[in-house]
JSON list of C-alpha atoms in Angstrom, two decimals:
[
{"chain": "A", "resi": 42, "resn": "MET", "atom": "CA", "xyz": [0.08, -27.54, 100.64]},
{"chain": "A", "resi": 43, "resn": "LEU", "atom": "CA", "xyz": [-0.93, -29.65, 97.72]},
{"chain": "A", "resi": 44, "resn": "SER", "atom": "CA", "xyz": [-2.09, -27.80, 94.27]},
{"chain": "A", "resi": 45, "resn": "GLY", "atom": "CA", "xyz": [-4.72, -29.31, 91.91]},
{"chain": "A", "resi": 46, "resn": "ARG", "atom": "CA", "xyz": [-4.36, -29.38, 88.07]},
{"chain": "A", "resi": 47, "resn": "ASP", "atom": "CA", "xyz": [-4.89, -26.38, 85.83]},
{"chain": "A", "resi": 48, "resn": "GLY", "atom": "CA", "xyz": [-8.47, -26.17, 84.60]},
{"chain": "A", "resi": 49, "resn": "ARG", "atom": "CA", "xyz": [-9.56, -26.34, 81.05]},
{"chain": "A", "resi": 50, "resn": "ASP", "atom": "CA", "xyz": [-9.32, -23.35, 78.90]},
{"chain": "A", "resi": 51, "resn": "GLY", "atom": "CA", "xyz": [-12.43, -21.19, 79.10]},
{"chain": "A", "resi": 52, "resn": "GLN", "atom": "CA", "xyz": [-14.68, -19.77, 75.86]},
{"chain": "A", "resi": 53, "resn": "HIS", "atom": "CA", "xyz": [-13.46, -17.32, 73.63]},
{"chain": "A", "resi": 54, "resn": "GLY", "atom": "CA", "xyz": [-14.72, -13.79, 74.52]},
{"chain": "A", "resi": 55, "resn": "SER", "atom": "CA", "xyz": [-16.89, -11.63, 72.16]},
{"chain": "A", "resi": 56, "resn": "PRO", "atom": "CA", "xyz": [-15.08, -9.43, 69.63]},
{"chain": "A", "resi": 57, "resn": "GLY", "atom": "CA", "xyz": [-14.22, -6.27, 70.53]},
{"chain": "A", "resi": 58, "resn": "THR", "atom": "CA", "xyz": [-14.79, -3.27, 68.61]},
{"chain": "A", "resi": 59, "resn": "ARG", "atom": "CA", "xyz": [-12.74, -2.39, 65.52]},
{"chain": "A", "resi": 60, "resn": "GLY", "atom": "CA", "xyz": [-9.91, 0.15, 66.07]},
{"chain": "A", "resi": 61, "resn": "SER", "atom": "CA", "xyz": [-9.49, 3.04, 63.93]},
{"chain": "A", "resi": 62, "resn": "PRO", "atom": "CA", "xyz": [-7.43, 3.11, 61.09]},
{"chain": "A", "resi": 63, "resn": "GLY", "atom": "CA", "xyz": [-3.72, 3.75, 61.25]},
{"chain": "A", "resi": 64, "resn": "LEU", "atom": "CA", "xyz": [-2.22, 6.55, 59.37]},
{"chain": "A", "resi": 65, "resn": "GLN", "atom": "CA", "xyz": [-1.56, 6.10, 55.49]},
{"chain": "A", "resi": 66, "resn": "GLY", "atom": "CA", "xyz": [2.04, 4.80, 54.69]},
{"chain": "A", "resi": 67, "resn": "SER", "atom": "CA", "xyz": [4.59, 6.37, 52.63]},
{"chain": "A", "resi": 68, "resn": "ARG", "atom": "CA", "xyz": [4.39, 5.92, 48.99]},
{"chain": "A", "resi": 69, "resn": "GLY", "atom": "CA", "xyz": [6.77, 2.79, 47.84]},
{"chain": "A", "resi": 70, "resn": "ALA", "atom": "CA", "xyz": [9.40, 2.86, 44.92]},
{"chain": "A", "resi": 71, "resn": "GLN", "atom": "CA", "xyz": [8.54, 2.86, 41.52]},
{"chain": "A", "resi": 72, "resn": "GLY", "atom": "CA", "xyz": [8.07, -0.27, 39.75]},
{"chain": "A", "resi": 73, "resn": "LEU", "atom": "CA", "xyz": [10.22, -1.91, 37.00]},
{"chain": "A", "resi": 74, "resn": "ARG", "atom": "CA", "xyz": [9.20, -0.62, 33.44]},
{"chain": "A", "resi": 75, "resn": "GLY", "atom": "CA", "xyz": [7.08, -3.35, 31.50]},
{"chain": "A", "resi": 76, "resn": "LEU", "atom": "CA", "xyz": [8.00, -5.01, 28.47]},
{"chain": "A", "resi": 77, "resn": "PRO", "atom": "CA", "xyz": [6.99, -3.20, 25.47]},
{"chain": "A", "resi": 78, "resn": "GLY", "atom": "CA", "xyz": [4.20, -4.28, 23.56]},
{"chain": "A", "resi": 79, "resn": "PRO", "atom": "CA", "xyz": [3.67, -5.09, 19.92]},
{"chain": "A", "resi": 80, "resn": "LYS", "atom": "CA", "xyz": [3.83, -2.67, 17.29]},
{"chain": "A", "resi": 81, "resn": "SER", "atom": "CA", "xyz": [0.99, -2.23, 15.37]},
{"chain": "A", "resi": 82, "resn": "GLY", "atom": "CA", "xyz": [-0.30, -0.42, 12.12]},
{"chain": "A", "resi": 83, "resn": "GLY", "atom": "CA", "xyz": [0.93, -0.29, 8.66]},
{"chain": "A", "resi": 84, "resn": "VAL", "atom": "CA", "xyz": [0.28, 0.88, 5.05]},
{"chain": "A", "resi": 85, "resn": "GLN", "atom": "CA", "xyz": [-0.04, -0.96, 1.90]},
{"chain": "A", "resi": 86, "resn": "TYR", "atom": "CA", "xyz": [0.17, 0.43, -1.96]},
{"chain": "A", "resi": 87, "resn": "ILE", "atom": "CA", "xyz": [0.93, -1.05, -5.15]},
{"chain": "A", "resi": 88, "resn": "ARG", "atom": "CA", "xyz": [4.40, -0.91, -6.69]},
{"chain": "A", "resi": 89, "resn": "TRP", "atom": "CA", "xyz": [3.39, -0.56, -10.47]},
{"chain": "A", "resi": 90, "resn": "GLY", "atom": "CA", "xyz": [5.74, -2.06, -12.80]},
{"chain": "A", "resi": 91, "resn": "ARG", "atom": "CA", "xyz": [7.44, -4.57, -10.64]},
{"chain": "A", "resi": 92, "resn": "THR", "atom": "CA", "xyz": [7.02, -8.27, -9.25]},
{"chain": "A", "resi": 93, "resn": "SER", "atom": "CA", "xyz": [8.83, -7.27, -5.48]},
{"chain": "A", "resi": 94, "resn": "CYS", "atom": "CA", "xyz": [8.42, -4.97, -2.79]},
{"chain": "A", "resi": 95, "resn": "PRO", "atom": "CA", "xyz": [11.38, -2.52, -1.75]},
{"chain": "A", "resi": 96, "resn": "SER", "atom": "CA", "xyz": [13.50, -3.28, 1.32]},
{"chain": "A", "resi": 97, "resn": "GLY", "atom": "CA", "xyz": [11.57, -3.14, 4.47]},
{"chain": "A", "resi": 98, "resn": "ALA", "atom": "CA", "xyz": [8.28, -3.94, 2.93]},
{"chain": "A", "resi": 99, "resn": "ASN", "atom": "CA", "xyz": [6.48, -7.41, 2.76]},
{"chain": "A", "resi": 100, "resn": "LEU", "atom": "CA", "xyz": [5.13, -8.78, -0.55]},
{"chain": "A", "resi": 101, "resn": "VAL", "atom": "CA", "xyz": [1.19, -9.59, -0.03]},
{"chain": "A", "resi": 102, "resn": "TYR", "atom": "CA", "xyz": [1.00, -10.92, -3.62]},
{"chain": "A", "resi": 103, "resn": "LYS", "atom": "CA", "xyz": [2.29, -10.14, -7.17]},
{"chain": "A", "resi": 104, "resn": "GLY", "atom": "CA", "xyz": [0.35, -9.81, -10.52]},
{"chain": "A", "resi": 105, "resn": "ARG", "atom": "CA", "xyz": [-0.33, -8.00, -13.60]},
{"chain": "A", "resi": 106, "resn": "VAL", "atom": "CA", "xyz": [-1.96, -5.02, -14.21]},
{"chain": "A", "resi": 107, "resn": "GLY", "atom": "CA", "xyz": [-5.49, -4.93, -15.73]},
{"chain": "A", "resi": 108, "resn": "GLY", "atom": "CA", "xyz": [-7.81, -2.23, -17.08]},
{"chain": "A", "resi": 109, "resn": "GLU", "atom": "CA", "xyz": [-10.50, -1.60, -19.52]},
{"chain": "A", "resi": 110, "resn": "ASP", "atom": "CA", "xyz": [-9.90, -1.76, -23.08]},
{"chain": "A", "resi": 111, "resn": "TYR", "atom": "CA", "xyz": [-8.37, 1.75, -24.53]},
{"chain": "A", "resi": 112, "resn": "THR", "atom": "CA", "xyz": [-11.11, 1.96, -27.19]},
{"chain": "A", "resi": 113, "resn": "HIS", "atom": "CA", "xyz": [-14.21, 1.53, -24.85]},
{"chain": "A", "resi": 114, "resn": "LEU", "atom": "CA", "xyz": [-16.24, 4.35, -23.58]},
{"chain": "A", "resi": 115, "resn": "GLY", "atom": "CA", "xyz": [-17.74, 2.80, -20.44]},
{"chain": "A", "resi": 116, "resn": "GLY", "atom": "CA", "xyz": [-16.05, 0.16, -18.02]},
{"chain": "A", "resi": 117, "resn": "GLY", "atom": "CA", "xyz": [-13.75, 1.05, -15.21]},
{"chain": "A", "resi": 118, "resn": "SER", "atom": "CA", "xyz": [-11.27, 3.96, -15.05]},
{"chain": "A", "resi": 119, "resn": "ASN", "atom": "CA", "xyz": [-8.68, 2.98, -12.90]},
{"chain": "A", "resi": 120, "resn": "TYR", "atom": "CA", "xyz": [-5.80, 0.07, -13.34]},
{"chain": "A", "resi": 121, "resn": "VAL", "atom": "CA", "xyz": [-6.05, -2.80, -10.92]},
{"chain": "A", "resi": 122, "resn": "CYS", "atom": "CA", "xyz": [-3.62, -5.50, -9.79]},
{"chain": "A", "resi": 123, "resn": "LEU", "atom": "CA", "xyz": [-5.07, -8.68, -10.79]},
{"chain": "A", "resi": 124, "resn": "THR", "atom": "CA", "xyz": [-3.50, -11.83, -8.94]},
{"chain": "A", "resi": 125, "resn": "GLU", "atom": "CA", "xyz": [-1.65, -14.73, -10.80]},
{"chain": "A", "resi": 126, "resn": "SER", "atom": "CA", "xyz": [-3.79, -17.06, -9.26]},
{"chain": "A", "resi": 127, "resn": "PRO", "atom": "CA", "xyz": [-8.09, -15.87, -9.97]},
{"chain": "A", "resi": 128, "resn": "LYS", "atom": "CA", "xyz": [-10.45, -17.51, -8.15]},
{"chain": "A", "resi": 129, "resn": "TYR", "atom": "CA", "xyz": [-14.07, -17.88, -9.31]},
{"chain": "A", "resi": 130, "resn": "ALA", "atom": "CA", "xyz": [-17.27, -18.20, -7.48]},
{"chain": "A", "resi": 131, "resn": "SER", "atom": "CA", "xyz": [-20.57, -17.69, -9.73]},
{"chain": "A", "resi": 132, "resn": "TYR", "atom": "CA", "xyz": [-20.16, -17.56, -13.38]},
{"chain": "A", "resi": 133, "resn": "ASN", "atom": "CA", "xyz": [-21.24, -18.09, -16.76]},
{"chain": "A", "resi": 134, "resn": "ASP", "atom": "CA", "xyz": [-18.76, -18.42, -19.39]},
{"chain": "A", "resi": 135, "resn": "ALA", "atom": "CA", "xyz": [-21.17, -17.42, -22.70]},
{"chain": "A", "resi": 136, "resn": "HIS", "atom": "CA", "xyz": [-20.39, -13.63, -24.12]},
{"chain": "A", "resi": 137, "resn": "GLN", "atom": "CA", "xyz": [-22.41, -11.44, -22.13]},
{"chain": "A", "resi": 138, "resn": "LYS", "atom": "CA", "xyz": [-23.79, -8.42, -24.23]},
{"chain": "A", "resi": 139, "resn": "TYR", "atom": "CA", "xyz": [-24.02, -5.91, -21.07]},
{"chain": "A", "resi": 140, "resn": "SER", "atom": "CA", "xyz": [-20.90, -6.31, -19.14]},
{"chain": "A", "resi": 141, "resn": "ALA", "atom": "CA", "xyz": [-17.48, -4.51, -18.44]},
{"chain": "A", "resi": 142, "resn": "TYR", "atom": "CA", "xyz": [-14.74, -6.20, -19.42]},
{"chain": "A", "resi": 143, "resn": "MET", "atom": "CA", "xyz": [-11.08, -7.03, -17.41]},
{"chain": "A", "resi": 144, "resn": "TYR", "atom": "CA", "xyz": [-7.70, -6.26, -20.16]},
{"chain": "A", "resi": 145, "resn": "GLY", "atom": "CA", "xyz": [-4.13, -6.77, -19.69]},
{"chain": "A", "resi": 146, "resn": "ALA", "atom": "CA", "xyz": [-2.11, -3.69, -19.60]},
{"chain": "A", "resi": 147, "resn": "GLU", "atom": "CA", "xyz": [0.82, -2.85, -21.94]},
{"chain": "A", "resi": 148, "resn": "TYR", "atom": "CA", "xyz": [3.58, -0.32, -21.77]},
{"chain": "A", "resi": 149, "resn": "GLN", "atom": "CA", "xyz": [3.39, 2.14, -24.97]},
{"chain": "A", "resi": 150, "resn": "THR", "atom": "CA", "xyz": [7.01, 3.44, -25.38]},
{"chain": "A", "resi": 151, "resn": "LYS", "atom": "CA", "xyz": [7.61, 3.30, -28.81]},
{"chain": "A", "resi": 152, "resn": "ASP", "atom": "CA", "xyz": [5.95, 6.76, -30.55]},
{"chain": "A", "resi": 153, "resn": "SER", "atom": "CA", "xyz": [6.35, 8.42, -26.97]},
{"chain": "A", "resi": 154, "resn": "TYR", "atom": "CA", "xyz": [9.38, 9.11, -24.98]},
{"chain": "A", "resi": 155, "resn": "ASN", "atom": "CA", "xyz": [10.63, 6.02, -23.31]},
{"chain": "A", "resi": 156, "resn": "PRO", "atom": "CA", "xyz": [12.41, 6.71, -20.05]},
{"chain": "A", "resi": 157, "resn": "PHE", "atom": "CA", "xyz": [13.02, 3.47, -19.31]},
{"chain": "A", "resi": 158, "resn": "SER", "atom": "CA", "xyz": [15.69, 0.64, -19.72]},
{"chain": "A", "resi": 159, "resn": "PRO", "atom": "CA", "xyz": [15.57, -1.52, -21.80]},
{"chain": "A", "resi": 160, "resn": "ASN", "atom": "CA", "xyz": [12.32, -0.17, -23.76]},
{"chain": "A", "resi": 161, "resn": "PRO", "atom": "CA", "xyz": [9.60, -2.53, -22.45]},
{"chain": "A", "resi": 162, "resn": "HIS", "atom": "CA", "xyz": [7.27, -1.48, -25.31]},
{"chain": "A", "resi": 163, "resn": "ASP", "atom": "CA", "xyz": [4.30, -3.79, -26.29]},
{"chain": "A", "resi": 164, "resn": "HIS", "atom": "CA", "xyz": [5.12, -5.80, -22.94]},
{"chain": "A", "resi": 165, "resn": "ASP", "atom": "CA", "xyz": [2.62, -6.66, -20.25]},
{"chain": "A", "resi": 166, "resn": "VAL", "atom": "CA", "xyz": [2.78, -4.54, -16.96]},
{"chain": "A", "resi": 167, "resn": "PRO", "atom": "CA", "xyz": [3.57, -6.52, -13.74]},
{"chain": "A", "resi": 168, "resn": "CYS", "atom": "CA", "xyz": [2.25, -5.16, -10.53]},
{"chain": "A", "resi": 169, "resn": "ALA", "atom": "CA", "xyz": [3.01, -6.01, -6.63]},
{"chain": "A", "resi": 170, "resn": "VAL", "atom": "CA", "xyz": [0.82, -5.02, -3.25]},
{"chain": "A", "resi": 171, "resn": "CYS", "atom": "CA", "xyz": [3.23, -4.39, -0.85]},
{"chain": "A", "resi": 172, "resn": "PHE", "atom": "CA", "xyz": [2.53, -4.25, 3.24]},
{"chain": "A", "resi": 173, "resn": "ILE", "atom": "CA", "xyz": [4.77, -2.00, 5.44]},
{"chain": "A", "resi": 174, "resn": "PRO", "atom": "CA", "xyz": [4.66, -1.91, 9.15]},
{"chain": "A", "resi": 175, "resn": "ASN", "atom": "CA", "xyz": [4.94, 0.82, 11.37]},
{"chain": "A", "resi": 176, "resn": "ARG", "atom": "CA", "xyz": [3.48, 3.14, 9.31]},
{"chain": "A", "resi": 177, "resn": "ASN", "atom": "CA", "xyz": [0.34, 5.29, 9.33]},
{"chain": "A", "resi": 178, "resn": "ALA", "atom": "CA", "xyz": [0.29, 7.07, 6.47]},
{"chain": "A", "resi": 179, "resn": "LYS", "atom": "CA", "xyz": [1.33, 6.66, 2.65]},
{"chain": "A", "resi": 180, "resn": "LEU", "atom": "CA", "xyz": [0.78, 9.39, -0.89]},
{"chain": "A", "resi": 181, "resn": "MET", "atom": "CA", "xyz": [1.88, 9.20, -4.41]},
{"chain": "A", "resi": 182, "resn": "ILE", "atom": "CA", "xyz": [3.54, 12.75, -5.24]},
{"chain": "A", "resi": 183, "resn": "SER", "atom": "CA", "xyz": [3.29, 13.55, -8.98]},
{"chain": "A", "resi": 184, "resn": "ALA", "atom": "CA", "xyz": [5.81, 15.54, -10.73]},
{"chain": "A", "resi": 185, "resn": "THR", "atom": "CA", "xyz": [9.24, 14.89, -8.24]},
{"chain": "A", "resi": 186, "resn": "TYR", "atom": "CA", "xyz": [11.02, 11.78, -7.57]},
{"chain": "A", "resi": 187, "resn": "GLU", "atom": "CA", "xyz": [11.74, 12.93, -4.16]},
{"chain": "A", "resi": 188, "resn": "CYS", "atom": "CA", "xyz": [9.63, 12.86, -0.68]},
{"chain": "A", "resi": 189, "resn": "PRO", "atom": "CA", "xyz": [8.86, 15.60, 2.17]},
{"chain": "A", "resi": 190, "resn": "SER", "atom": "CA", "xyz": [11.04, 15.87, 4.88]},
{"chain": "A", "resi": 191, "resn": "GLY", "atom": "CA", "xyz": [10.45, 13.07, 7.40]},
{"chain": "A", "resi": 192, "resn": "TRP", "atom": "CA", "xyz": [8.78, 10.66, 4.83]},
{"chain": "A", "resi": 193, "resn": "SER", "atom": "CA", "xyz": [10.48, 7.64, 3.65]},
{"chain": "A", "resi": 194, "resn": "LYS", "atom": "CA", "xyz": [10.67, 6.86, -0.38]},
{"chain": "A", "resi": 195, "resn": "GLU", "atom": "CA", "xyz": [9.31, 3.38, -1.13]},
{"chain": "A", "resi": 196, "resn": "TYR", "atom": "CA", "xyz": [10.09, 3.67, -4.91]},
{"chain": "A", "resi": 197, "resn": "TRP", "atom": "CA", "xyz": [9.99, 6.31, -7.65]},
{"chain": "A", "resi": 198, "resn": "GLY", "atom": "CA", "xyz": [9.29, 6.29, -11.31]},
{"chain": "A", "resi": 199, "resn": "TYR", "atom": "CA", "xyz": [7.32, 8.17, -13.85]},
{"chain": "A", "resi": 200, "resn": "LEU", "atom": "CA", "xyz": [3.47, 9.10, -14.22]},
{"chain": "A", "resi": 201, "resn": "MET", "atom": "CA", "xyz": [1.47, 6.86, -16.72]},
{"chain": "A", "resi": 202, "resn": "PRO", "atom": "CA", "xyz": [-2.37, 7.10, -17.49]},
{"chain": "A", "resi": 203, "resn": "SER", "atom": "CA", "xyz": [-3.90, 6.14, -20.95]},
{"chain": "A", "resi": 204, "resn": "GLU", "atom": "CA", "xyz": [-3.25, 8.54, -23.76]},
{"chain": "A", "resi": 205, "resn": "TYR", "atom": "CA", "xyz": [-5.21, 11.64, -24.02]},
{"chain": "A", "resi": 206, "resn": "ARG", "atom": "CA", "xyz": [-7.01, 10.91, -27.36]},
{"chain": "A", "resi": 207, "resn": "GLN", "atom": "CA", "xyz": [-8.19, 7.52, -26.10]},
{"chain": "A", "resi": 208, "resn": "ASN", "atom": "CA", "xyz": [-11.78, 6.77, -25.49]},
{"chain": "A", "resi": 209, "resn": "SER", "atom": "CA", "xyz": [-11.03, 4.88, -21.85]},
{"chain": "A", "resi": 210, "resn": "GLN", "atom": "CA", "xyz": [-9.55, 7.71, -19.45]},
{"chain": "A", "resi": 211, "resn": "LYS", "atom": "CA", "xyz": [-7.48, 6.16, -16.97]},
{"chain": "A", "resi": 212, "resn": "ASP", "atom": "CA", "xyz": [-5.95, 7.18, -13.35]},
{"chain": "A", "resi": 213, "resn": "PHE", "atom": "CA", "xyz": [-2.43, 8.13, -13.14]},
{"chain": "A", "resi": 214, "resn": "ILE", "atom": "CA", "xyz": [-0.44, 5.86, -11.83]},
{"chain": "A", "resi": 215, "resn": "CYS", "atom": "CA", "xyz": [2.97, 5.93, -10.58]},
{"chain": "A", "resi": 216, "resn": "VAL", "atom": "CA", "xyz": [5.03, 3.09, -12.82]},
{"chain": "A", "resi": 217, "resn": "ASP", "atom": "CA", "xyz": [8.59, 2.17, -10.96]},
{"chain": "A", "resi": 218, "resn": "LYS", "atom": "CA", "xyz": [11.59, 3.67, -13.00]},
{"chain": "A", "resi": 219, "resn": "TYR", "atom": "CA", "xyz": [13.23, 0.23, -13.24]},
{"chain": "A", "resi": 220, "resn": "PRO", "atom": "CA", "xyz": [10.33, -1.73, -14.55]},
{"chain": "A", "resi": 221, "resn": "GLU", "atom": "CA", "xyz": [9.91, -5.22, -15.40]},
{"chain": "A", "resi": 222, "resn": "VAL", "atom": "CA", "xyz": [7.49, -6.76, -18.13]},
{"chain": "A", "resi": 223, "resn": "VAL", "atom": "CA", "xyz": [5.96, -10.22, -17.93]},
{"chain": "A", "resi": 224, "resn": "LYS", "atom": "CA", "xyz": [8.03, -12.67, -19.54]},
{"chain": "A", "resi": 225, "resn": "GLY", "atom": "CA", "xyz": [7.09, -13.93, -22.89]},
{"chain": "A", "resi": 226, "resn": "SER", "atom": "CA", "xyz": [4.18, -11.24, -23.44]},
{"chain": "A", "resi": 227, "resn": "VAL", "atom": "CA", "xyz": [5.41, -9.33, -26.09]},
{"chain": "A", "resi": 228, "resn": "HIS", "atom": "CA", "xyz": [2.67, -9.70, -28.39]},
{"chain": "A", "resi": 229, "resn": "ASN", "atom": "CA", "xyz": [0.79, -6.55, -29.13]},
{"chain": "A", "resi": 230, "resn": "HIS", "atom": "CA", "xyz": [-2.33, -7.47, -28.10]},
{"chain": "A", "resi": 231, "resn": "ASN", "atom": "CA", "xyz": [-3.21, -3.88, -26.53]},
{"chain": "A", "resi": 232, "resn": "GLY", "atom": "CA", "xyz": [-6.00, -3.62, -24.34]},
{"chain": "A", "resi": 233, "resn": "ALA", "atom": "CA", "xyz": [-5.70, -1.25, -21.39]},
{"chain": "A", "resi": 234, "resn": "LEU", "atom": "CA", "xyz": [-2.27, 0.79, -22.30]},
{"chain": "A", "resi": 235, "resn": "LEU", "atom": "CA", "xyz": [0.15, 3.12, -20.67]},
{"chain": "A", "resi": 236, "resn": "TYR", "atom": "CA", "xyz": [1.64, 6.24, -21.66]},
{"chain": "A", "resi": 237, "resn": "THR", "atom": "CA", "xyz": [4.33, 8.97, -20.27]},
{"chain": "A", "resi": 238, "resn": "VAL", "atom": "CA", "xyz": [3.03, 12.30, -19.33]},
{"chain": "A", "resi": 239, "resn": "GLU", "atom": "CA", "xyz": [4.21, 15.46, -20.25]},
{"chain": "A", "resi": 240, "resn": "GLY", "atom": "CA", "xyz": [3.65, 18.94, -19.09]},
{"chain": "A", "resi": 241, "resn": "ARG", "atom": "CA", "xyz": [1.68, 21.62, -21.04]},
{"chain": "A", "resi": 242, "resn": "CYS", "atom": "CA", "xyz": [2.41, 25.47, -20.48]},
{"chain": "A", "resi": 243, "resn": "GLY", "atom": "CA", "xyz": [-0.66, 27.64, -19.73]},
{"chain": "A", "resi": 244, "resn": "SER", "atom": "CA", "xyz": [-2.64, 26.62, -16.95]},
{"chain": "A", "resi": 245, "resn": "LEU", "atom": "CA", "xyz": [0.38, 24.72, -15.81]},
{"chain": "A", "resi": 246, "resn": "PRO", "atom": "CA", "xyz": [2.83, 27.47, -14.86]},
{"chain": "A", "resi": 247, "resn": "CYS", "atom": "CA", "xyz": [6.11, 27.35, -17.05]},
{"chain": "A", "resi": 248, "resn": "LEU", "atom": "CA", "xyz": [8.27, 27.94, -15.08]},
{"chain": "A", "resi": 249, "resn": "PRO", "atom": "CA", "xyz": [8.73, 25.93, -12.59]},
{"chain": "A", "resi": 250, "resn": "TYR", "atom": "CA", "xyz": [7.12, 23.31, -15.20]},
{"chain": "A", "resi": 251, "resn": "VAL", "atom": "CA", "xyz": [9.01, 22.49, -18.68]},
{"chain": "A", "resi": 252, "resn": "GLU", "atom": "CA", "xyz": [6.81, 22.33, -21.79]},
{"chain": "A", "resi": 253, "resn": "GLY", "atom": "CA", "xyz": [6.93, 18.76, -23.03]},
{"chain": "A", "resi": 254, "resn": "ARG", "atom": "CA", "xyz": [8.90, 17.70, -20.05]},
{"chain": "A", "resi": 255, "resn": "GLU", "atom": "CA", "xyz": [7.87, 14.02, -18.89]},
{"chain": "A", "resi": 256, "resn": "LEU", "atom": "CA", "xyz": [6.74, 14.09, -15.17]},
{"chain": "A", "resi": 257, "resn": "THR", "atom": "CA", "xyz": [8.00, 12.01, -12.40]},
{"chain": "A", "resi": 258, "resn": "CYS", "atom": "CA", "xyz": [6.40, 10.61, -9.43]},
{"chain": "A", "resi": 259, "resn": "ALA", "atom": "CA", "xyz": [7.30, 9.16, -5.85]},
{"chain": "A", "resi": 260, "resn": "VAL", "atom": "CA", "xyz": [5.76, 6.75, -3.37]},
{"chain": "A", "resi": 261, "resn": "CYS", "atom": "CA", "xyz": [6.01, 7.95, -0.17]},
{"chain": "A", "resi": 262, "resn": "THR", "atom": "CA", "xyz": [5.03, 6.24, 3.69]},
{"chain": "A", "resi": 263, "resn": "LYS", "atom": "CA", "xyz": [5.45, 7.49, 7.25]}
]
């Protein structure tokens, strides 16, 4: 019996209806932990009296301390850390009658107690702006050279503002226990001045404070 050749394939039929979803599979194993992301945050502070930063902190810039003249009644009431390389925008070099002024700052440790060695009297005061990463808070604590538990001590030193009888009153700053001076600056030009601070009994309780004793300070981060 003879057989013919196979015929051509027929056309595809219409798609069938979609079946019901299958059961949910079991949960797979936990994947590997990803690499840690970059750390962020940080705080900045001024290290008064120095041109460098403590270990672990980055130097943003160094400069010299400035402020209003000690005889003036107006102007700024704070000390600032001036850059070594000022850049000017719009200006007029003529003397302005109505203006504030900026002077360099000097240590005044001759007629008051000097806790530093060597004595920096009449020298100009340097400063350093420091940045320490991975910290969220900073504080300056007065009347102690230690930091609270859980805080890191950046540096310690002595409280120094203007003298109490001077017209220009300045904020208290924490000057490093081992201060540097601006080289070649012992000229006694005055300007903004820095004095040590001593406790006075009465509204300040003695003890624990001691009459006439110079007050320390600490700069702390966390």
